[in-house]
CSV table of C-alpha atoms and ligand atoms in Angstrom, one decimal:
chain,number,residue,atom,x,y,z
A,607,MET,CA,-79.0,-117.8,69.0
A,608,ARG,CA,-82.8,-118.3,66.6
A,609,LEU,CA,-82.9,-115.1,64.5
A,610,VAL,CA,-86.8,-114.1,64.9
A,611,ASP,CA,-86.6,-111.5,61.8
A,612,LEU,CA,-84.4,-109.8,59.9
A,613,THR,CA,-84.8,-105.2,59.2
A,614,LEU,CA,-83.5,-104.3,55.4
A,615,HIS,CA,-83.1,-100.1,56.4
A,616,ARG,CA,-82.3,-97.6,54.0
A,617,ALA,CA,-81.0,-94.1,54.5
A,618,GLN,CA,-79.4,-91.6,52.1
A,619,VAL,CA,-77.0,-89.4,54.8
A,620,PRO,CA,-75.5,-86.0,53.6
A,621,LEU,CA,-71.9,-85.9,54.1
A,622,VAL,CA,-70.3,-82.0,55.7
A,623,SER,CA,-68.3,-81.7,51.6
A,624,PRO,CA,-68.3,-83.2,49.0
A,625,PHE,CA,-65.1,-86.8,49.6
A,626,THR,CA,-63.4,-87.0,46.5
A,627,THR,CA,-61.0,-90.1,45.8
A,628,SER,CA,-58.4,-91.4,42.7
A,629,PHE,CA,-62.4,-93.0,41.7
A,630,GLY,CA,-65.3,-90.7,42.3
A,631,THR,CA,-67.1,-88.0,44.6
A,632,GLU,CA,-69.2,-88.7,47.1
A,633,THR,CA,-71.5,-86.2,49.0
A,634,VAL,CA,-73.6,-88.8,50.3
A,635,ARG,CA,-73.5,-91.9,52.0
A,636,ASP,CA,-76.3,-94.8,50.7
A,637,VAL,CA,-76.1,-96.3,53.6
A,638,LEU,CA,-77.7,-100.2,54.2
A,639,ILE,CA,-78.3,-100.8,57.7
A,640,LEU,CA,-79.7,-104.6,59.7
A,641,GLU,CA,-81.6,-104.9,62.5
A,642,LEU,CA,-81.5,-107.7,63.4
A,643,ARG,CA,-84.0,-109.4,66.1
A,644,ALA,CA,-83.0,-112.9,67.4
A,645,GLU,CA,-84.2,-114.8,70.4
A,646,VAL,CA,-81.6,-116.0,72.8
A,647,ASP,CA,-82.4,-119.0,75.1
A,648,GLY,CA,-86.2,-117.6,75.4
A,649,THR,CA,-84.9,-113.4,75.4
A,650,ALA,CA,-85.3,-111.4,72.8
A,651,VAL,CA,-82.8,-109.9,71.5
A,652,VAL,CA,-81.3,-107.2,68.7
A,653,GLY,CA,-78.3,-106.7,67.0
A,654,TRP,CA,-78.1,-103.4,64.8
A,655,SER,CA,-74.8,-103.6,61.5
A,656,GLU,CA,-74.0,-100.7,59.6
A,657,CYS,CA,-72.8,-102.8,55.5
A,658,VAL,CA,-70.1,-100.2,53.9
A,659,ALA,CA,-70.4,-101.4,50.5
A,660,GLY,CA,-71.0,-97.7,47.7
A,661,SER,CA,-73.2,-96.7,46.4
A,662,GLU,CA,-71.3,-97.7,43.0
A,663,PRO,CA,-68.7,-100.5,42.9
A,664,LEU,CA,-66.1,-98.5,42.5
A,665,TYR,CA,-63.6,-99.7,45.4
A,666,SER,CA,-64.7,-102.7,44.9
A,667,SER,CA,-66.7,-105.2,43.4
A,668,GLU,CA,-69.5,-104.8,46.0
A,669,TYR,CA,-72.0,-101.6,45.8
A,670,VAL,CA,-75.0,-101.7,48.2
A,671,ASP,CA,-78.3,-103.0,45.8
A,672,GLY,CA,-76.4,-105.6,45.5
A,673,ALA,CA,-75.8,-106.1,48.4
A,674,ALA,CA,-79.6,-105.4,49.6
A,675,ASP,CA,-80.3,-107.9,46.5
A,676,VAL,CA,-77.8,-111.4,48.0
A,677,ILE,CA,-79.1,-110.6,51.0
A,678,ARG,CA,-81.9,-110.5,50.5
A,679,ARG,CA,-82.1,-113.3,48.2
A,680,TRP,CA,-80.2,-115.7,49.7
A,681,LEU,CA,-78.1,-115.1,52.0
A,682,ALA,CA,-80.6,-114.3,54.9
A,683,PRO,CA,-82.4,-117.2,53.6
A,684,MET,CA,-79.4,-119.7,54.5
A,685,LEU,CA,-79.4,-117.3,57.7
A,686,PHE,CA,-82.7,-118.9,58.6
A,687,ALA,CA,-82.5,-122.3,58.0
A,688,ALA,CA,-79.6,-123.1,59.3
A,689,GLY,CA,-81.7,-122.9,63.2
A,690,GLU,CA,-78.4,-122.5,65.9
A,691,LEU,CA,-76.9,-119.2,64.6
A,692,SER,CA,-73.8,-117.6,66.0
A,693,ALA,CA,-71.3,-115.1,65.6
A,694,GLN,CA,-68.5,-118.0,65.0
A,695,THR,CA,-70.6,-120.2,63.0
A,696,VAL,CA,-72.2,-116.9,60.1
A,697,ALA,CA,-69.0,-117.6,58.3
A,698,GLY,CA,-69.1,-121.1,57.4
A,699,VAL,CA,-73.0,-121.4,56.9
A,700,LEU,CA,-73.0,-118.6,54.1
A,701,ASP,CA,-69.2,-119.8,52.4
A,702,PRO,CA,-72.0,-121.0,49.4
A,703,VAL,CA,-72.4,-117.7,48.7
A,704,LYS,CA,-69.2,-116.7,46.6
A,705,GLY,CA,-68.3,-114.0,47.4
A,706,HIS,CA,-70.5,-111.0,48.9
A,707,ARG,CA,-68.5,-110.2,51.7
A,708,MET,CA,-69.3,-106.5,52.1
A,709,ALA,CA,-72.3,-108.2,52.8
A,710,LYS,CA,-71.8,-111.8,54.9
A,711,ALA,CA,-69.8,-108.7,57.3
A,712,ALA,CA,-72.6,-107.1,58.0
A,713,LEU,CA,-74.1,-110.5,58.9
A,714,GLU,CA,-72.3,-111.4,60.7
A,715,THR,CA,-71.5,-107.9,62.9
A,716,ALA,CA,-75.6,-107.9,63.5
A,717,VAL,CA,-75.5,-111.0,65.0
A,718,LEU,CA,-71.6,-110.6,66.7
A,719,ASP,CA,-73.8,-107.8,68.7
A,720,ALA,CA,-77.0,-109.1,69.1
A,721,GLN,CA,-74.6,-111.7,71.6
A,722,LEU,CA,-73.0,-110.3,73.1
A,723,ARG,CA,-75.8,-107.4,74.2
A,724,ALA,CA,-77.3,-111.0,75.3
A,725,GLN,CA,-74.4,-112.0,77.6
A,726,GLY,CA,-74.3,-107.9,77.8
A,727,ILE,CA,-70.1,-107.6,77.0
A,728,SER,CA,-69.1,-105.6,75.2
A,729,PHE,CA,-66.8,-106.0,71.3
A,730,ALA,CA,-63.1,-104.3,73.0
A,731,GLU,CA,-64.1,-106.9,76.2
A,732,HIS,CA,-65.1,-110.0,73.1
A,733,LEU,CA,-61.2,-109.2,72.1
A,734,GLY,CA,-59.2,-108.8,75.7
A,735,VAL,CA,-58.8,-104.9,74.2
A,736,THR,CA,-57.7,-103.7,76.7
A,737,ARG,CA,-57.0,-99.0,75.8
A,738,THR,CA,-59.4,-97.4,76.2
A,739,SER,CA,-59.2,-94.9,74.1
A,740,VAL,CA,-57.6,-95.7,70.1
A,741,PRO,CA,-54.9,-93.0,68.0
A,742,SER,CA,-57.8,-90.8,65.4
A,743,GLY,CA,-55.9,-90.6,61.9
A,744,VAL,CA,-58.2,-88.1,59.0
A,745,SER,CA,-58.2,-88.9,55.1
A,746,VAL,CA,-58.0,-86.2,53.5
A,747,GLY,CA,-60.0,-86.6,49.4
A,748,ILE,CA,-58.9,-84.8,46.7
A,749,HIS,CA,-58.9,-80.9,46.3
A,750,ASP,CA,-60.0,-78.3,43.0
A,751,SER,CA,-56.1,-76.8,44.3
A,752,VAL,CA,-53.4,-77.2,46.6
A,753,ALA,CA,-54.6,-74.1,48.9
A,754,SER,CA,-58.1,-75.4,49.7
A,755,THR,CA,-56.2,-78.6,50.7
A,756,LEU,CA,-53.5,-77.4,52.7
A,757,ASP,CA,-56.9,-75.8,54.5
A,758,ALA,CA,-58.1,-78.8,55.1
A,759,VAL,CA,-54.9,-80.0,56.7
A,760,ALA,CA,-54.7,-77.0,58.7
A,761,GLY,CA,-58.5,-76.8,60.5
A,762,TYR,CA,-57.6,-81.2,60.4
A,763,LEU,CA,-54.0,-80.7,62.5
A,764,ASP,CA,-55.8,-78.1,64.7
A,765,GLN,CA,-58.4,-80.5,65.5
A,766,GLY,CA,-56.2,-82.0,66.5
A,767,TYR,CA,-56.0,-85.6,64.7
A,768,VAL,CA,-52.4,-87.1,64.9
A,769,ARG,CA,-52.4,-88.5,61.3
A,770,ILE,CA,-53.7,-87.3,58.4
A,771,LYS,CA,-53.3,-89.3,54.9
A,772,LEU,CA,-53.9,-87.2,51.6
A,773,LYS,CA,-55.9,-88.9,48.6
A,774,ILE,CA,-53.4,-88.9,45.2
A,775,ARG,CA,-53.9,-90.6,42.2
A,776,PRO,CA,-51.9,-90.3,38.9
A,777,GLY,CA,-50.9,-86.2,38.3
A,778,TRP,CA,-52.4,-85.3,42.3
A,779,ASP,CA,-49.1,-87.0,44.7
A,780,ILE,CA,-45.5,-84.9,44.5
A,781,GLN,CA,-47.8,-81.8,44.2
A,782,PRO,CA,-49.7,-81.4,47.5
A,783,VAL,CA,-48.0,-84.1,49.4
A,784,ALA,CA,-44.8,-80.8,49.1
A,785,ALA,CA,-46.9,-78.5,50.0
A,786,VAL,CA,-48.4,-80.4,53.0
A,787,ARG,CA,-45.2,-81.2,54.0
A,788,ASP,CA,-43.2,-77.2,54.1
A,789,ARG,CA,-47.0,-75.5,55.2
A,790,PHE,CA,-46.6,-78.3,58.4
A,791,GLY,CA,-43.5,-80.2,58.2
A,792,ALA,CA,-41.0,-83.4,58.8
A,793,ASP,CA,-42.9,-84.4,61.7
A,794,ILE,CA,-46.6,-84.8,61.2
A,795,PRO,CA,-46.9,-88.4,60.4
A,796,LEU,CA,-48.6,-88.2,56.8
A,797,GLN,CA,-49.3,-91.2,54.9
A,798,VAL,CA,-51.0,-91.4,51.0
A,799,ASP,CA,-53.5,-93.4,49.3
A,800,ALA,CA,-53.6,-93.9,46.0
A,801,ASN,CA,-56.5,-96.5,46.1
A,802,ALA,CA,-55.1,-99.1,43.6
A,803,ALA,CA,-54.5,-95.1,40.4
A,804,TYR,CA,-51.9,-96.7,40.1
A,805,THR,CA,-49.5,-99.4,37.4
A,806,LEU,CA,-46.0,-100.4,38.1
A,807,ALA,CA,-44.8,-98.3,34.4
A,808,ASP,CA,-46.2,-94.7,36.9
A,809,THR,CA,-43.1,-96.7,39.6
A,810,ALA,CA,-41.1,-93.4,38.4
A,811,ALA,CA,-43.3,-91.2,39.9
A,812,LEU,CA,-43.5,-93.2,43.0
A,813,ARG,CA,-40.3,-93.3,44.1
A,814,ARG,CA,-40.2,-89.6,43.9
A,815,LEU,CA,-42.4,-89.8,46.9
A,816,ASP,CA,-39.9,-91.3,49.0
A,817,ALA,CA,-37.8,-87.2,50.1
A,818,PHE,CA,-41.2,-86.7,51.1
A,819,GLY,CA,-39.6,-89.5,54.5
A,820,LEU,CA,-44.1,-90.9,54.6
A,821,LEU,CA,-45.5,-93.5,56.8
A,822,LEU,CA,-47.1,-95.3,53.6
A,823,VAL,CA,-48.5,-95.5,50.0
A,824,GLU,CA,-51.8,-96.9,50.6
A,825,GLN,CA,-53.5,-99.6,47.5
A,826,PRO,CA,-51.0,-98.1,45.1
A,827,LEU,CA,-51.4,-100.7,42.5
A,828,GLY,CA,-54.9,-102.6,41.6
A,829,GLU,CA,-56.8,-104.9,43.8
A,830,GLU,CA,-55.3,-108.5,41.8
A,831,ASP,CA,-51.7,-107.2,41.5
A,832,LEU,CA,-49.6,-108.5,44.5
A,833,ARG,CA,-47.6,-109.8,41.8
A,834,GLN,CA,-46.3,-106.1,41.3
A,835,HIS,CA,-47.1,-104.2,44.5
A,836,ALA,CA,-44.6,-107.0,45.7
A,837,GLU,CA,-42.3,-105.8,42.6
A,838,LEU,CA,-43.0,-101.9,43.3
A,839,ALA,CA,-42.0,-102.0,47.0
A,840,ARG,CA,-38.7,-103.0,46.0
A,841,ARG,CA,-38.2,-100.4,43.6
A,842,ILE,CA,-38.5,-97.5,46.3
A,843,SER,CA,-38.8,-97.0,50.0
A,844,THR,CA,-41.6,-95.8,50.9
A,845,PRO,CA,-43.2,-99.1,53.0
A,846,VAL,CA,-46.7,-100.3,51.1
A,847,CYS,CA,-49.3,-100.8,52.5
A,848,LEU,CA,-52.7,-102.8,50.8
A,849,ASP,CA,-56.3,-101.9,51.6
A,850,GLU,CA,-57.4,-103.0,49.0
A,851,SER,CA,-56.2,-106.1,48.3
A,852,VAL,CA,-56.4,-107.7,51.4
A,853,VAL,CA,-59.5,-109.4,51.7
A,854,SER,CA,-59.3,-112.0,52.7
A,855,ALA,CA,-56.6,-114.0,55.3
A,856,ALA,CA,-55.6,-116.3,53.4
A,857,ALA,CA,-54.4,-112.9,51.2
A,858,ALA,CA,-53.0,-111.1,53.3
A,859,ALA,CA,-51.2,-114.4,54.5
A,860,ASP,CA,-50.6,-115.4,50.0
A,861,ALA,CA,-49.7,-110.9,50.5
A,862,ILE,CA,-46.8,-111.0,53.5
A,863,ALA,CA,-45.2,-114.7,51.9
A,864,LEU,CA,-45.1,-112.6,48.6
A,865,GLY,CA,-43.9,-109.5,50.0
A,866,ALA,CA,-46.0,-106.9,48.8
A,867,CYS,CA,-47.1,-105.0,51.7
A,868,SER,CA,-45.2,-103.6,55.5
A,869,VAL,CA,-48.4,-102.4,56.2
A,870,ILE,CA,-52.4,-103.6,56.5
A,871,ASN,CA,-55.0,-101.3,56.1
A,872,ILE,CA,-57.7,-103.6,57.7
A,873,LYS,CA,-61.3,-103.1,57.1
A,874,PRO,CA,-63.9,-105.4,58.7
A,875,GLY,CA,-66.5,-104.9,55.6
A,876,ARG,CA,-64.2,-105.7,52.5
A,877,VAL,CA,-62.4,-108.7,54.7
A,878,GLY,CA,-66.2,-110.6,56.1
A,879,GLY,CA,-66.5,-110.0,59.3
A,880,TYR,CA,-65.0,-108.6,62.3
A,881,LEU,CA,-63.5,-112.5,63.6
A,882,GLU,CA,-61.8,-111.9,59.2
A,883,ALA,CA,-60.0,-108.8,60.5
A,884,TRP,CA,-59.1,-110.1,64.0
A,885,ARG,CA,-57.7,-113.3,62.1
A,886,ILE,CA,-55.8,-110.7,60.0
A,887,HIS,CA,-54.3,-109.1,62.9
A,888,ASP,CA,-52.9,-111.9,64.4
A,889,LEU,CA,-51.4,-113.5,61.1
A,890,ALA,CA,-50.0,-110.3,60.8
A,891,ARG,CA,-48.9,-110.0,64.5
A,892,ALA,CA,-46.9,-112.4,63.9
A,893,HIS,CA,-44.4,-111.8,61.3
A,894,GLY,CA,-44.0,-108.4,62.8
A,895,VAL,CA,-45.8,-106.4,59.5
A,896,ALA,CA,-48.3,-103.8,61.1
A,897,VAL,CA,-51.8,-102.7,60.2
A,898,TRP,CA,-54.1,-100.2,60.9
A,899,CYS,CA,-58.2,-99.8,60.5
A,900,GLY,CA,-59.5,-98.4,57.8
A,901,GLY,CA,-62.8,-96.4,57.7
A,902,MET,CA,-65.6,-96.4,54.8
A,903,LEU,CA,-67.1,-92.7,55.9
A,904,GLU,CA,-69.2,-95.2,58.4
A,905,THR,CA,-72.0,-94.0,60.9
A,906,GLY,CA,-71.2,-94.4,63.9
A,907,ILE,CA,-73.6,-97.3,64.3
A,908,GLY,CA,-69.7,-99.2,62.2
A,909,ARG,CA,-67.1,-95.9,63.9
A,910,VAL,CA,-67.6,-97.3,67.5
A,911,ALA,CA,-67.3,-101.7,66.6
A,912,ASN,CA,-63.7,-100.3,64.4
A,913,ALA,CA,-62.8,-98.2,67.3
A,914,ALA,CA,-62.8,-101.2,69.6
A,915,LEU,CA,-60.9,-103.5,66.6
A,916,ALA,CA,-58.2,-100.6,66.5
A,917,GLY,CA,-58.4,-101.7,70.3
A,918,LEU,CA,-55.8,-104.9,69.8
A,919,PRO,CA,-52.5,-104.5,69.9
A,920,GLY,CA,-51.0,-105.2,66.5
A,921,PHE,CA,-52.7,-101.8,65.6
A,922,THR,CA,-49.7,-99.7,65.9
A,923,LEU,CA,-51.0,-96.7,63.2
A,924,PRO,CA,-53.6,-94.7,63.8
A,925,GLY,CA,-56.5,-95.6,61.9
A,926,ASP,CA,-59.0,-93.4,60.0
A,927,ILE,CA,-61.5,-93.4,62.0
A,928,SER,CA,-62.1,-89.6,62.9
A,929,GLY,CA,-65.1,-88.0,65.0
A,930,SER,CA,-69.1,-88.4,63.3
A,931,ASP,CA,-68.2,-84.5,62.1
A,932,ARG,CA,-65.6,-85.3,60.1
A,933,PHE,CA,-68.5,-86.5,58.1
A,934,TYR,CA,-71.4,-86.1,59.4
A,935,ALA,CA,-73.4,-82.9,60.2
A,936,THR,CA,-76.0,-85.3,61.6
A,937,ASP,CA,-74.8,-88.7,62.7
A,938,LEU,CA,-77.7,-91.7,62.5
A,939,THR,CA,-76.1,-92.7,66.2
A,940,GLU,CA,-75.3,-90.4,69.4
A,941,PRO,CA,-72.0,-88.7,67.7
A,942,VAL,CA,-69.2,-90.7,68.5
A,943,CYS,CA,-66.3,-87.5,68.8
A,944,MET,CA,-63.2,-87.6,68.0
A,945,ARG,CA,-60.8,-85.7,71.9
A,946,ASP,CA,-57.2,-85.0,72.5
A,947,GLY,CA,-57.2,-87.2,68.6
A,948,ALA,CA,-58.7,-90.1,70.3
A,949,VAL,CA,-61.3,-91.7,70.5
A,950,GLU,CA,-63.5,-93.6,72.8
A,951,VAL,CA,-63.1,-97.7,72.8
A,952,PRO,CA,-66.9,-98.0,73.5
A,953,ARG,CA,-67.5,-101.0,76.7
A,954,THR,CA,-71.5,-100.6,76.8
A,955,PRO,CA,-72.6,-104.3,75.6
A,956,GLY,CA,-72.7,-105.2,71.8
A,957,ILE,CA,-70.2,-103.9,68.8
A,958,SER,CA,-72.6,-101.6,67.3
A,959,ARG,CA,-74.2,-97.7,68.4
A,960,GLU,CA,-78.0,-98.4,68.0
A,961,PRO,CA,-79.7,-95.8,65.7
A,962,ILE,CA,-81.7,-93.4,66.4
A,963,PRO,CA,-85.5,-94.0,65.5
A,964,GLU,CA,-85.5,-90.4,64.5
A,965,ARG,CA,-82.5,-90.0,62.8
A,966,LEU,CA,-83.1,-92.8,60.1
A,967,ALA,CA,-87.0,-91.9,59.5
A,968,GLN,CA,-85.6,-88.7,59.1
A,969,PHE,CA,-82.5,-89.9,56.0
A,970,ALA,CA,-85.0,-93.1,55.1
A,971,SER,CA,-84.6,-94.0,51.9
A,972,ALA,CA,-87.1,-96.5,51.4
A,973,GLU,CA,-89.6,-98.5,53.8
A,974,PRO,CA,-88.1,-100.5,56.0
A,975,ALA,CA,-88.5,-104.2,54.4
A,976,VAL,CA,-89.1,-107.0,57.1
A,977,LEU,CA,-87.6,-110.0,55.6
A,978,ARG,CA,-88.5,-113.9,57.8
A,979,PRO,CA,-88.1,-117.5,58.1
A,980,GLY,CA,-89.9,-118.9,55.0
A,981,ARG,CA,-90.3,-116.5,53.0
B,85,NPG,O1,-61.8,-92.4,57.7
B,85,NPG,O2,-64.8,-93.5,57.4
B,85,NPG,C1,-63.3,-93.0,56.2
B,85,NPG,C2,-62.7,-92.9,55.3
B,85,NPG,C3,-61.6,-93.6,54.9
B,85,NPG,O3,-60.7,-92.6,53.2
B,85,NPG,C4,-61.6,-93.3,53.5
B,85,NPG,N1,-62.1,-94.8,53.2
B,85,NPG,O4,-60.8,-95.6,50.6
B,85,NPG,O5,-59.8,-96.0,52.3
B,85,NPG,C5,-60.8,-95.2,51.2
B,85,NPG,C6,-62.4,-94.6,52.2
B,85,NPG,C7,-63.3,-94.9,51.0
B,85,NPG,C8,-64.0,-94.3,51.0
B,85,NPG,C9,-63.1,-95.4,50.9
B,85,NPG,C10,-65.1,-94.9,51.6
B,85,NPG,C11,-63.8,-96.9,50.2
B,85,NPG,C12,-65.8,-96.0,50.3
């Protein structure tokens, strides 16, 4: 395919309620949407994607204004100059630019969307996924009180979510976990996510979680602390899952070899795109390491692509793939629905779902910027 132009749309989509993690509170999703126009054998085709970078560099070093800037100044010009392109060649073309995986992932996803639409096949078909739906877990942010955490969990269980993930941080860990176990019993699939808020010096506090039969503890230590995660994994019995630390298939291979994790949260944006995410799935599966698909407050554009990826056979744990209404009263796309604890694997051509133009206009926070070759 040959790129014609790339439009950067910016939107501020309000969340239904504030979402607090160990690194901050979000009330609105400040999102960058890419609309790519290309030609395939003389036929015009469009591809869509969203960039998962947050408004501030608190989850990782990337942030959405930085992603838009690196796309505008460096990455898009490289793609325009590359001539004939495919999703499989995007990463190689962009390789001279260090890092910026979320920005690169958004570009590769838009190309992949256009490519699959041109071929008339769905992402699920491209992946060889045969499942028709994937189990849906939900992430529960840090609340002001245990009582309101219990109310939130009760609501999600009533709606049918099959797995609960509680966000934790030092001082907010044993208490909510114990309360959820006490109220909802030992059988509900429960896990916790620290977003790198602890150090090895907190081993005793983390070991206290062992009593609660958790599926896993996600990213307890820092992004770069692979060796320390391996040390922690030897000291606690709750399975250690890595998120922030796994930025590539190479990092996943190191983490597995070191014994730093027995589970991996795969987020396509964090690792540079769906193709690298697929490689991490294959690698983990070959090593008997369970994976699940993470979420980054995606709108319907990214949410449906995650649902297809999570259909691969190594995704043996429920992902953070909830319905749109978990986060948005009004999504940018037709809502992604959770029914009976599952989200459907999409079968329409492409990887992403198109935004509804009126919604993109309603939530727009800047004029769309159109990038063209040679500019
Ligand atoms: O379901 O989309 C979702 C959110 C799941 O908790 C969730 N995501 O650390 O995994 C995380 C967290 C996150 C959200 C991370 C936004 C970064 C940005």
